[in-house]
Tab-separated table of C-alpha atoms and ligand atoms in Angstrom:
chain	number	residue	atom	x	y	z
A	2	MET	CA	17.138	-24.103	3.684
A	3	LYS	CA	17.546	-20.678	5.620
A	4	LYS	CA	21.543	-21.043	4.708
A	5	ASP	CA	20.538	-21.488	0.984
A	6	PHE	CA	18.115	-18.597	1.264
A	7	LEU	CA	21.014	-16.258	2.917
A	8	HIS	CA	23.348	-17.417	0.334
A	9	TYR	CA	21.658	-17.700	-2.933
A	10	GLN	CA	18.721	-15.434	-2.538
A	11	ALA	CA	19.845	-11.623	-2.757
A	12	GLN	CA	19.205	-10.188	0.674
A	13	THR	CA	18.525	-6.547	1.421
A	14	SER	CA	18.858	-6.177	4.938
A	15	PRO	CA	21.386	-7.655	7.632
A	16	HIS	CA	18.775	-8.891	9.735
A	17	PRO	CA	15.984	-10.700	7.824
A	18	LEU	CA	13.258	-12.602	9.923
A	19	THR	CA	13.702	-15.883	8.153
A	20	LEU	CA	10.512	-17.184	9.102
A	21	GLN	CA	10.230	-20.514	7.023
A	22	VAL	CA	6.986	-20.855	5.203
A	23	SER	CA	5.346	-24.076	4.825
A	24	ARG	CA	1.629	-22.798	3.924
A	25	ALA	CA	-0.615	-19.922	5.070
A	26	SER	CA	-4.273	-19.778	5.730
A	27	GLY	CA	-6.873	-17.046	6.936
A	28	SER	CA	-4.906	-15.096	9.363
A	29	TYR	CA	-2.046	-17.563	10.212
A	30	ILE	CA	1.309	-18.288	8.343
A	31	TYR	CA	2.622	-21.830	9.223
A	32	ASP	CA	6.352	-22.768	9.760
A	33	GLU	CA	8.461	-25.581	8.796
A	34	ASN	CA	7.251	-27.544	11.823
A	35	ASN	CA	3.699	-26.451	11.164
A	36	ASN	CA	3.501	-23.995	13.963
A	37	ALA	CA	0.933	-21.149	13.414
A	38	HIS	CA	1.961	-17.760	13.459
A	39	LEU	CA	-0.669	-15.070	13.766
A	40	ASP	CA	-0.520	-12.336	10.961
A	41	PHE	CA	-0.735	-8.845	12.112
A	42	VAL	CA	0.782	-7.713	8.920
A	43	ALA	CA	-0.618	-9.532	5.856
A	44	GLY	CA	2.330	-9.177	3.904
A	45	VAL	CA	2.576	-5.424	4.448
A	46	SER	CA	-0.985	-4.541	3.704
A	47	ALA	CA	-1.082	-6.907	0.700
A	48	CYS	CA	-3.309	-9.900	1.974
A	49	THR	CA	-6.770	-8.103	2.125
A	50	LEU	CA	-8.929	-11.101	2.230
A	51	GLY	CA	-6.241	-13.203	4.489
A	52	HIS	CA	-4.008	-15.891	3.257
A	53	CYS	CA	-5.321	-18.175	0.396
A	54	HIS	CA	-8.820	-17.002	0.587
A	55	PRO	CA	-10.948	-19.706	-1.043
A	56	LYS	CA	-12.479	-17.421	-3.687
A	57	VAL	CA	-9.350	-16.204	-4.785
A	58	VAL	CA	-7.684	-19.377	-5.196
A	59	ASP	CA	-10.642	-20.639	-6.945
A	60	ALA	CA	-10.666	-17.549	-9.360
A	61	ILE	CA	-6.782	-18.198	-9.902
A	62	THR	CA	-7.239	-21.680	-10.509
A	63	LYS	CA	-9.936	-21.376	-12.857
A	64	GLN	CA	-8.287	-18.713	-14.620
A	65	ALA	CA	-4.962	-20.513	-14.887
A	66	SER	CA	-6.500	-23.538	-16.509
A	67	GLU	CA	-8.258	-21.486	-19.165
A	68	TYR	CA	-5.605	-18.955	-20.349
A	69	MET	CA	-2.545	-17.155	-18.592
A	70	HIS	CA	-0.123	-14.911	-20.374
A	71	VAL	CA	-1.209	-14.575	-24.026
A	72	MET	CA	0.040	-11.314	-25.242
A	73	VAL	CA	1.853	-7.961	-24.136
A	74	TYR	CA	-0.412	-5.242	-22.519
A	75	GLY	CA	-3.225	-3.659	-24.594
A	76	GLU	CA	-3.426	-5.653	-27.473
A	77	TYR	CA	-6.065	-8.490	-27.024
A	78	VAL	CA	-9.225	-8.553	-25.383
A	79	GLN	CA	-8.928	-10.491	-22.002
A	80	GLU	CA	-12.130	-10.998	-20.045
A	81	PRO	CA	-10.558	-10.882	-16.469
A	82	ALA	CA	-8.713	-7.337	-17.288
A	83	VAL	CA	-11.806	-5.541	-19.241
A	84	THR	CA	-14.446	-7.080	-16.488
A	85	TYR	CA	-12.100	-5.826	-13.562
A	86	ALA	CA	-11.490	-2.259	-14.926
A	87	LYS	CA	-15.193	-1.855	-15.729
A	88	PHE	CA	-16.037	-3.165	-12.191
A	89	LEU	CA	-13.499	-0.718	-10.578
A	90	ALA	CA	-14.821	2.378	-12.526
A	91	SER	CA	-18.169	1.711	-11.341
A	92	LEU	CA	-17.220	1.992	-7.724
A	93	LEU	CA	-15.065	5.054	-8.539
A	94	PRO	CA	-15.907	8.736	-9.171
A	95	PRO	CA	-16.949	9.383	-12.843
A	96	ASN	CA	-13.548	10.934	-13.671
A	97	LEU	CA	-11.749	7.669	-12.712
A	98	GLU	CA	-13.075	5.401	-15.372
A	99	THR	CA	-10.037	3.983	-17.336
A	100	THR	CA	-7.398	1.798	-15.497
A	101	TYR	CA	-4.005	0.664	-16.743
A	102	LEU	CA	-3.122	-2.574	-15.094
A	103	VAL	CA	0.490	-3.005	-14.328
A	104	ASN	CA	2.684	-5.445	-12.137
A	105	SER	CA	3.552	-3.410	-9.026
A	106	GLY	CA	3.209	-0.571	-6.882
A	107	THR	CA	6.142	1.022	-8.131
A	108	GLU	CA	5.413	0.486	-11.881
A	109	ALA	CA	1.813	2.320	-11.165
A	110	ILE	CA	3.709	5.244	-9.688
A	111	GLU	CA	6.132	5.028	-12.946
A	112	GLY	CA	3.201	5.235	-15.034
A	113	ALA	CA	1.139	7.959	-13.135
A	114	LEU	CA	4.113	10.257	-13.397
A	115	LYS	CA	4.716	9.829	-17.003
A	116	LEU	CA	0.920	10.036	-17.717
A	117	ALA	CA	1.153	13.465	-15.767
A	118	LYS	CA	3.749	14.782	-17.912
A	119	ARG	CA	2.414	13.628	-21.072
A	120	THR	CA	-0.845	15.220	-20.279
A	121	THR	CA	0.435	18.646	-18.928
A	122	LYS	CA	3.362	18.840	-21.073
A	123	ARG	CA	5.240	20.102	-17.977
A	124	HIS	CA	7.857	17.963	-16.064
A	125	LYS	CA	8.213	19.375	-12.614
A	126	ILE	CA	6.650	17.023	-9.699
A	127	ILE	CA	5.917	17.997	-6.493
A	128	ALA	CA	5.957	15.436	-3.669
A	129	ALA	CA	5.933	15.225	0.216
A	130	ARG	CA	8.862	14.764	2.631
A	131	ASN	CA	8.955	11.438	4.182
A	132	SER	CA	6.493	10.077	1.664
A	133	TYR	CA	7.234	6.689	0.031
A	134	HIS	CA	6.157	5.771	-3.554
A	135	GLY	CA	8.331	2.693	-4.412
A	136	ASN	CA	11.882	1.847	-5.138
A	137	THR	CA	12.447	2.388	-8.966
A	138	MET	CA	14.363	5.449	-9.979
A	139	GLY	CA	11.080	7.463	-11.054
A	140	SER	CA	9.107	6.620	-7.806
A	141	MET	CA	12.495	6.816	-5.956
A	142	SER	CA	12.751	10.261	-6.922
A	143	VAL	CA	9.571	11.390	-5.403
A	144	SER	CA	9.967	9.448	-2.369
A	145	GLY	CA	11.125	11.500	0.654
A	146	ALA	CA	13.941	9.645	2.548
A	147	GLU	CA	17.291	11.050	1.401
A	148	SER	CA	19.105	8.434	3.350
A	149	GLN	CA	17.496	5.833	0.957
A	150	LYS	CA	18.165	7.783	-2.286
A	151	SER	CA	21.741	9.647	-2.033
A	152	ALA	CA	23.409	6.263	-3.160
A	153	TYR	CA	21.333	6.423	-6.371
A	154	ARG	CA	21.734	9.962	-7.402
A	155	PRO	CA	21.433	11.342	-9.924
A	156	LEU	CA	17.779	10.809	-10.024
A	157	VAL	CA	15.041	12.632	-11.942
A	158	PRO	CA	15.382	16.226	-11.887
A	159	GLY	CA	12.680	18.329	-11.372
A	160	THR	CA	11.239	17.240	-8.054
A	161	THR	CA	10.451	19.520	-5.030
A	162	PHE	CA	9.282	18.528	-1.461
A	163	ILE	CA	6.618	20.000	0.541
A	164	GLU	CA	5.573	19.451	4.000
A	165	PHE	CA	2.639	16.909	4.331
A	166	ASN	CA	-0.376	18.571	6.125
A	167	SER	CA	1.386	21.928	6.081
A	168	ASP	CA	-0.499	24.709	4.238
A	169	LYS	CA	2.654	26.914	4.193
A	170	ASN	CA	4.371	25.510	0.857
A	171	LEU	CA	1.209	25.099	-1.285
A	172	ASP	CA	2.491	28.282	-3.464
A	173	LYS	CA	5.208	25.924	-4.640
A	174	ILE	CA	2.590	24.255	-6.906
A	175	THR	CA	2.633	26.568	-9.954
A	176	LYS	CA	1.751	26.883	-13.382
A	177	ASP	CA	5.033	24.771	-14.087
A	178	THR	CA	4.104	21.958	-12.080
A	179	ALA	CA	3.011	18.716	-14.045
A	180	ALA	CA	1.529	16.801	-11.001
A	181	VAL	CA	1.387	16.916	-7.035
A	182	ILE	CA	1.922	13.291	-5.728
A	183	LEU	CA	0.871	12.524	-2.240
A	184	GLU	CA	0.023	9.390	-0.503
A	185	THR	CA	-3.663	9.725	0.823
A	186	ILE	CA	-2.259	8.290	4.345
A	187	GLN	CA	1.571	8.464	4.666
A	188	GLY	CA	2.407	5.014	5.159
A	189	GLY	CA	6.123	4.680	5.822
A	190	ALA	CA	6.298	8.137	7.773
A	191	GLY	CA	4.151	6.517	10.669
A	192	PHE	CA	0.407	6.279	9.093
A	193	ILE	CA	0.093	9.851	9.261
A	194	VAL	CA	-3.310	10.910	8.088
A	195	PRO	CA	-4.404	14.215	6.594
A	196	THR	CA	-5.405	17.003	8.808
A	197	ASN	CA	-7.369	20.153	8.560
A	198	ASN	CA	-8.701	19.725	4.892
A	199	TYR	CA	-5.315	19.388	3.732
A	200	LEU	CA	-5.927	17.248	0.829
A	201	GLN	CA	-8.767	19.447	-0.240
A	202	LYS	CA	-6.476	22.674	-0.309
A	203	VAL	CA	-3.826	20.658	-2.328
A	204	ARG	CA	-6.785	19.766	-4.511
A	205	ALA	CA	-7.841	23.313	-5.091
A	206	ARG	CA	-4.169	24.660	-5.611
A	207	CYS	CA	-3.940	21.951	-8.334
A	208	THR	CA	-7.084	22.881	-10.136
A	209	ALA	CA	-6.085	26.585	-9.931
A	210	VAL	CA	-2.730	26.190	-11.755
A	211	GLY	CA	-3.494	23.308	-13.791
A	212	ALA	CA	-1.373	20.653	-12.338
A	213	LEU	CA	-2.691	17.091	-11.808
A	214	LEU	CA	-3.419	15.615	-8.195
A	215	ILE	CA	-2.103	12.058	-8.107
A	216	LEU	CA	-3.110	10.337	-4.916
A	217	ASP	CA	-0.978	7.007	-4.000
A	218	GLU	CA	-3.560	4.678	-2.470
A	219	ILE	CA	-1.396	1.695	-2.675
A	220	GLN	CA	-1.338	1.081	0.839
A	221	PRO	CA	-4.554	2.623	2.388
A	222	GLY	CA	-6.745	1.197	-0.687
A	223	PHE	CA	-9.128	-1.611	-0.960
A	224	GLY	CA	-10.992	-1.123	2.279
A	225	ARG	CA	-8.223	-1.212	4.864
A	226	THR	CA	-9.423	2.342	6.040
A	227	GLY	CA	-13.014	1.669	6.481
A	228	LYS	CA	-13.839	2.807	2.737
A	229	LEU	CA	-12.818	1.358	-0.567
A	230	PHE	CA	-10.159	4.334	-0.999
A	231	ALA	CA	-9.098	6.503	1.619
A	232	PHE	CA	-9.697	9.693	-0.371
A	233	GLU	CA	-13.310	9.159	0.131
A	234	HIS	CA	-12.841	10.181	3.830
A	235	TYR	CA	-11.276	13.221	2.968
A	236	ASN	CA	-13.616	14.953	0.111
A	237	CYS	CA	-10.770	15.167	-2.254
A	238	ILE	CA	-11.019	13.347	-5.912
A	239	PRO	CA	-7.268	12.863	-7.602
A	240	ASP	CA	-7.073	13.375	-11.399
A	241	ILE	CA	-4.919	10.051	-11.130
A	242	LEU	CA	-5.321	7.246	-8.722
A	243	VAL	CA	-2.611	4.780	-7.865
A	244	ILE	CA	-3.560	1.522	-6.624
A	245	GLY	CA	-1.950	-1.845	-5.809
A	246	LYS	CA	-0.695	-4.245	-2.688
A	247	GLY	CA	-4.156	-5.462	-1.452
A	248	MET	CA	-5.733	-5.171	-4.771
A	249	ALA	CA	-5.497	-8.706	-5.572
A	250	SER	CA	-5.148	-10.208	-1.979
A	251	GLY	CA	-1.531	-11.437	-2.506
A	252	MET	CA	-0.907	-11.348	-5.970
A	253	PRO	CA	1.576	-8.885	-7.660
A	254	VAL	CA	-0.384	-6.319	-9.147
A	255	GLY	CA	-0.653	-2.283	-9.544
A	256	ALA	CA	-2.624	-0.010	-11.517
A	257	PHE	CA	-3.221	3.893	-12.064
A	258	VAL	CA	-6.513	5.080	-12.968
A	259	ALA	CA	-7.866	8.566	-14.485
A	260	SER	CA	-10.270	9.715	-16.979
A	261	ASN	CA	-10.393	8.300	-20.402
A	262	GLN	CA	-9.191	11.473	-22.102
A	263	ILE	CA	-6.210	11.808	-19.896
A	264	MET	CA	-5.340	8.187	-20.334
A	265	LYS	CA	-5.496	8.833	-24.084
A	266	ASN	CA	-2.268	10.326	-23.913
A	267	LEU	CA	-0.523	7.183	-23.715
A	268	GLN	CA	-2.155	6.054	-27.048
A	269	THR	CA	-0.448	8.744	-29.680
A	270	ASN	CA	2.708	11.010	-30.166
A	271	PRO	CA	4.384	8.568	-29.468
A	272	LYS	CA	2.337	5.683	-28.967
A	273	LEU	CA	3.074	3.220	-26.634
A	274	GLY	CA	3.529	5.475	-23.737
A	275	HIS	CA	3.967	2.958	-21.459
A	276	ILE	CA	4.762	-0.743	-22.323
A	277	THR	CA	4.578	-3.602	-20.212
A	278	THR	CA	4.442	-7.580	-21.043
A	279	PHE	CA	2.828	-8.870	-18.093
A	280	GLY	CA	0.442	-5.905	-17.102
A	281	GLY	CA	-3.176	-6.796	-17.063
A	282	ASN	CA	-2.185	-10.744	-16.730
A	283	PRO	CA	-5.444	-12.633	-16.595
A	284	VAL	CA	-4.693	-14.829	-13.723
A	285	ILE	CA	-3.875	-11.533	-11.449
A	286	ALA	CA	-6.911	-10.022	-13.049
A	287	ALA	CA	-8.927	-12.856	-11.820
A	288	ALA	CA	-7.548	-12.465	-8.253
A	289	SER	CA	-8.255	-8.962	-8.204
A	290	LEU	CA	-11.856	-9.336	-9.515
A	291	ALA	CA	-12.492	-11.845	-7.013
A	292	THR	CA	-11.045	-9.729	-4.130
A	293	LEU	CA	-13.271	-6.690	-5.209
A	294	GLN	CA	-16.362	-8.797	-5.434
A	295	GLU	CA	-15.688	-10.072	-1.981
A	296	LEU	CA	-14.957	-6.631	-0.431
A	297	THR	CA	-18.154	-5.197	-2.124
A	298	THR	CA	-20.356	-7.820	-1.118
A	299	SER	CA	-19.498	-8.391	2.441
A	300	SER	CA	-19.340	-6.403	5.498
A	301	LEU	CA	-15.427	-6.459	5.828
A	302	ILE	CA	-14.836	-2.750	5.015
A	303	ASN	CA	-17.350	-1.562	7.269
A	304	ASP	CA	-16.085	-3.914	10.264
A	305	THR	CA	-12.704	-2.455	9.771
A	306	LEU	CA	-13.543	0.490	11.853
A	307	GLU	CA	-15.076	-1.749	14.497
A	308	LYS	CA	-11.796	-3.667	14.436
A	309	GLU	CA	-9.812	-0.486	14.805
A	310	LYS	CA	-11.862	0.295	18.019
A	311	LEU	CA	-11.208	-3.147	19.559
A	312	PHE	CA	-7.452	-2.504	18.837
A	313	LYS	CA	-7.444	0.707	20.536
A	314	LYS	CA	-9.449	-0.455	23.458
A	315	LEU	CA	-7.118	-3.278	23.977
A	316	LEU	CA	-3.748	-1.833	23.322
A	317	LYS	CA	-3.226	0.283	26.514
A	318	HIS	CA	0.195	0.448	28.275
A	319	LYS	CA	2.298	3.142	29.795
A	320	TYR	CA	4.840	2.279	26.955
A	321	ILE	CA	2.256	3.240	24.172
A	322	SER	CA	2.352	7.156	23.533
A	323	GLU	CA	-0.414	6.961	20.590
A	324	ILE	CA	-2.040	4.871	18.131
A	325	ARG	CA	-1.898	6.350	14.564
A	326	GLY	CA	-3.674	5.777	11.247
A	327	LYS	CA	-7.224	4.419	10.319
A	328	GLY	CA	-8.923	1.121	10.165
A	329	LEU	CA	-6.564	-1.597	9.809
A	330	MET	CA	-3.742	0.464	9.073
A	331	LEU	CA	-2.457	1.339	12.499
A	332	ALA	CA	0.865	2.426	13.882
A	333	VAL	CA	1.228	1.828	17.383
A	334	MET	CA	3.625	4.346	18.789
A	335	LEU	CA	5.975	3.018	21.637
A	336	ILE	CA	7.959	5.372	23.676
A	337	ASN	CA	11.359	4.422	22.410
A	338	VAL	CA	13.026	2.319	19.499
A	339	ASP	CA	14.391	0.044	21.967
A	340	ILE	CA	10.954	-1.148	22.942
A	341	THR	CA	9.684	-1.274	19.408
A	342	ASN	CA	12.453	-3.626	18.559
A	343	HIS	CA	11.868	-5.734	21.775
A	344	VAL	CA	8.225	-6.013	20.853
A	345	VAL	CA	8.589	-7.285	17.649
A	346	MET	CA	11.232	-9.786	18.300
A	347	HIS	CA	9.482	-11.107	21.462
A	348	CYS	CA	6.091	-11.453	19.671
A	349	ALA	CA	8.060	-13.317	16.692
A	350	LYS	CA	9.054	-15.862	19.150
A	351	ASN	CA	5.545	-16.253	20.551
A	352	ARG	CA	4.247	-16.396	17.019
A	353	LEU	CA	2.761	-12.974	16.440
A	354	ILE	CA	4.074	-11.469	13.265
A	355	LEU	CA	4.538	-7.760	13.625
A	356	PHE	CA	6.622	-5.422	11.744
A	357	TRP	CA	8.191	-1.853	11.515
A	358	LEU	CA	7.354	1.114	9.542
A	359	LEU	CA	9.995	2.650	6.858
A	360	PHE	CA	10.889	6.030	8.568
A	361	GLU	CA	9.452	5.901	11.882
A	362	PRO	CA	11.498	3.285	14.219
A	363	LYS	CA	9.229	3.712	17.080
A	364	ALA	CA	6.105	2.292	15.307
A	365	LEU	CA	4.706	-1.040	15.399
A	366	ARG	CA	3.052	-1.753	12.409
A	367	ILE	CA	-0.564	-3.446	12.519
A	368	SER	CA	-2.068	-4.141	9.340
A	369	PRO	CA	-3.635	-7.631	9.608
A	370	PRO	CA	-6.021	-8.979	6.782
A	371	LEU	CA	-9.450	-7.491	6.940
A	372	THR	CA	-10.695	-10.921	7.615
A	373	ILE	CA	-8.991	-11.071	10.730
A	374	SER	CA	-11.460	-12.078	13.573
A	375	ASN	CA	-12.038	-10.419	16.916
A	376	GLU	CA	-10.850	-13.422	18.944
A	377	GLU	CA	-7.550	-13.238	17.000
A	378	ILE	CA	-7.110	-9.609	17.474
A	379	SER	CA	-7.691	-10.039	21.246
A	380	LYS	CA	-5.178	-12.970	21.045
A	381	GLY	CA	-2.525	-10.813	19.422
A	382	CYS	CA	-3.118	-7.948	21.711
A	383	LYS	CA	-2.447	-9.917	24.602
A	384	LEU	CA	0.661	-11.089	23.426
A	385	ILE	CA	1.955	-7.374	22.436
A	386	LEU	CA	0.965	-6.600	25.983
A	387	GLU	CA	2.756	-9.157	27.390
A	388	ALA	CA	5.629	-8.378	25.564
A	389	LEU	CA	5.510	-4.591	26.759
A	390	ASP	CA	5.313	-6.088	30.394
A	391	SER	CA	8.373	-8.319	29.932
A	392	TYR	CA	10.719	-5.078	28.531
A	393	LYS	CA	13.550	-4.416	30.861
A	394	LYS	CA	15.405	-1.080	30.422
B	404	PLP	C1	2.106	4.151	-0.239
B	404	PLP	C2	3.112	3.069	-1.264
B	404	PLP	N1	3.432	3.372	-2.769
B	404	PLP	C3	4.223	2.655	-3.603
B	404	PLP	C4	4.688	1.533	-2.846
B	404	PLP	C5	5.535	0.382	-3.752
B	404	PLP	O1	4.710	-0.888	-4.072
B	404	PLP	P1	5.606	-1.933	-4.703
B	404	PLP	O2	6.234	-2.472	-3.621
B	404	PLP	O3	4.279	-3.030	-4.815
B	404	PLP	O4	6.331	-1.701	-5.863
B	404	PLP	C6	4.567	1.183	-1.596
B	404	PLP	C7	4.896	-0.182	-1.001
B	404	PLP	O5	5.326	-0.234	0.102
B	404	PLP	C8	3.632	1.869	-0.907
B	404	PLP	O6	3.408	1.660	0.422
């Protein structure tokens, strides 16, 4: 099977991890020999409620037996999508009331950028260095890493980059700017949280010049940072909110949310401002609804901050320089890249799943399911400390 995987399935890196999955449940992924691997990554922040949460599985199964795809986006009234969008609106500030459901995070970013252009009738976008917003041409254009982008140029023109968390370049946001797009917490850059009221300052500047603020919550969203959305920590409300990943607890999804007035710009002149066949898919919407219901009726979101404390208490070692991030979106910074690689590989052998961050090679990614137990956290942290102890220069 691994040989076929490497040959028949397109590869994107020279060194895939090649864990062969037979099933997954809760905080564990089981390999072909039924060994349990403790998952500190959650499909890269996607499996919010752990693997195969019974409520999500039930919702999917029930909806799949009633109807699946019936029509392209936006034509038929399909209860799962409508109920979800209404429920989401009830949990968001009043200006974030109308949701466009799509298939992935990157598509949601594309939709948000298009919407900003249509709304402001401007085309210039400001984004942050070291940002990551996805891998299609538009979202790649507003992502920061030149090393990943240069092979695909020319990309979408009109993008300017500013330094995240720096006040200095805010004057680059002008009356020509359609939108500023930022991750609320920078993910690939190393789980960098906004400091010094940075987001509020960007918000104020956008409002002053009539630019829209797009916040990408694809990674921190859905409770991972101890609030349903990370922007709630920073007193800054975007004009367009972009969500995905953990939204449906393991099913492919994305969405962008704005006021009804802004969203209406996709409806006319020309109509069909964003087209998708599968966006709003009823099975995915049912999984999203089950996830949101569970998050809002349990203590999982609050518990996230206690779990963060436990990780920070347990993960003390001479090779750990710092732990960045918030809630269960943690980047354990090691003193050099060699140690990071050693820990990921050593833990993989000992059946603890860890991963890297895109642009910060010294960081160990810790983004487990929100349902992880304290015992599982302790067990995994012990394995990390053992891996650190076993490192030889
Ligand atoms: C902040 C952020 N934006 C956008 C994306 C793209 O999402 P997707 O991989 O679902 O297209 C990601 C994925 O890692 C992300 O972390």
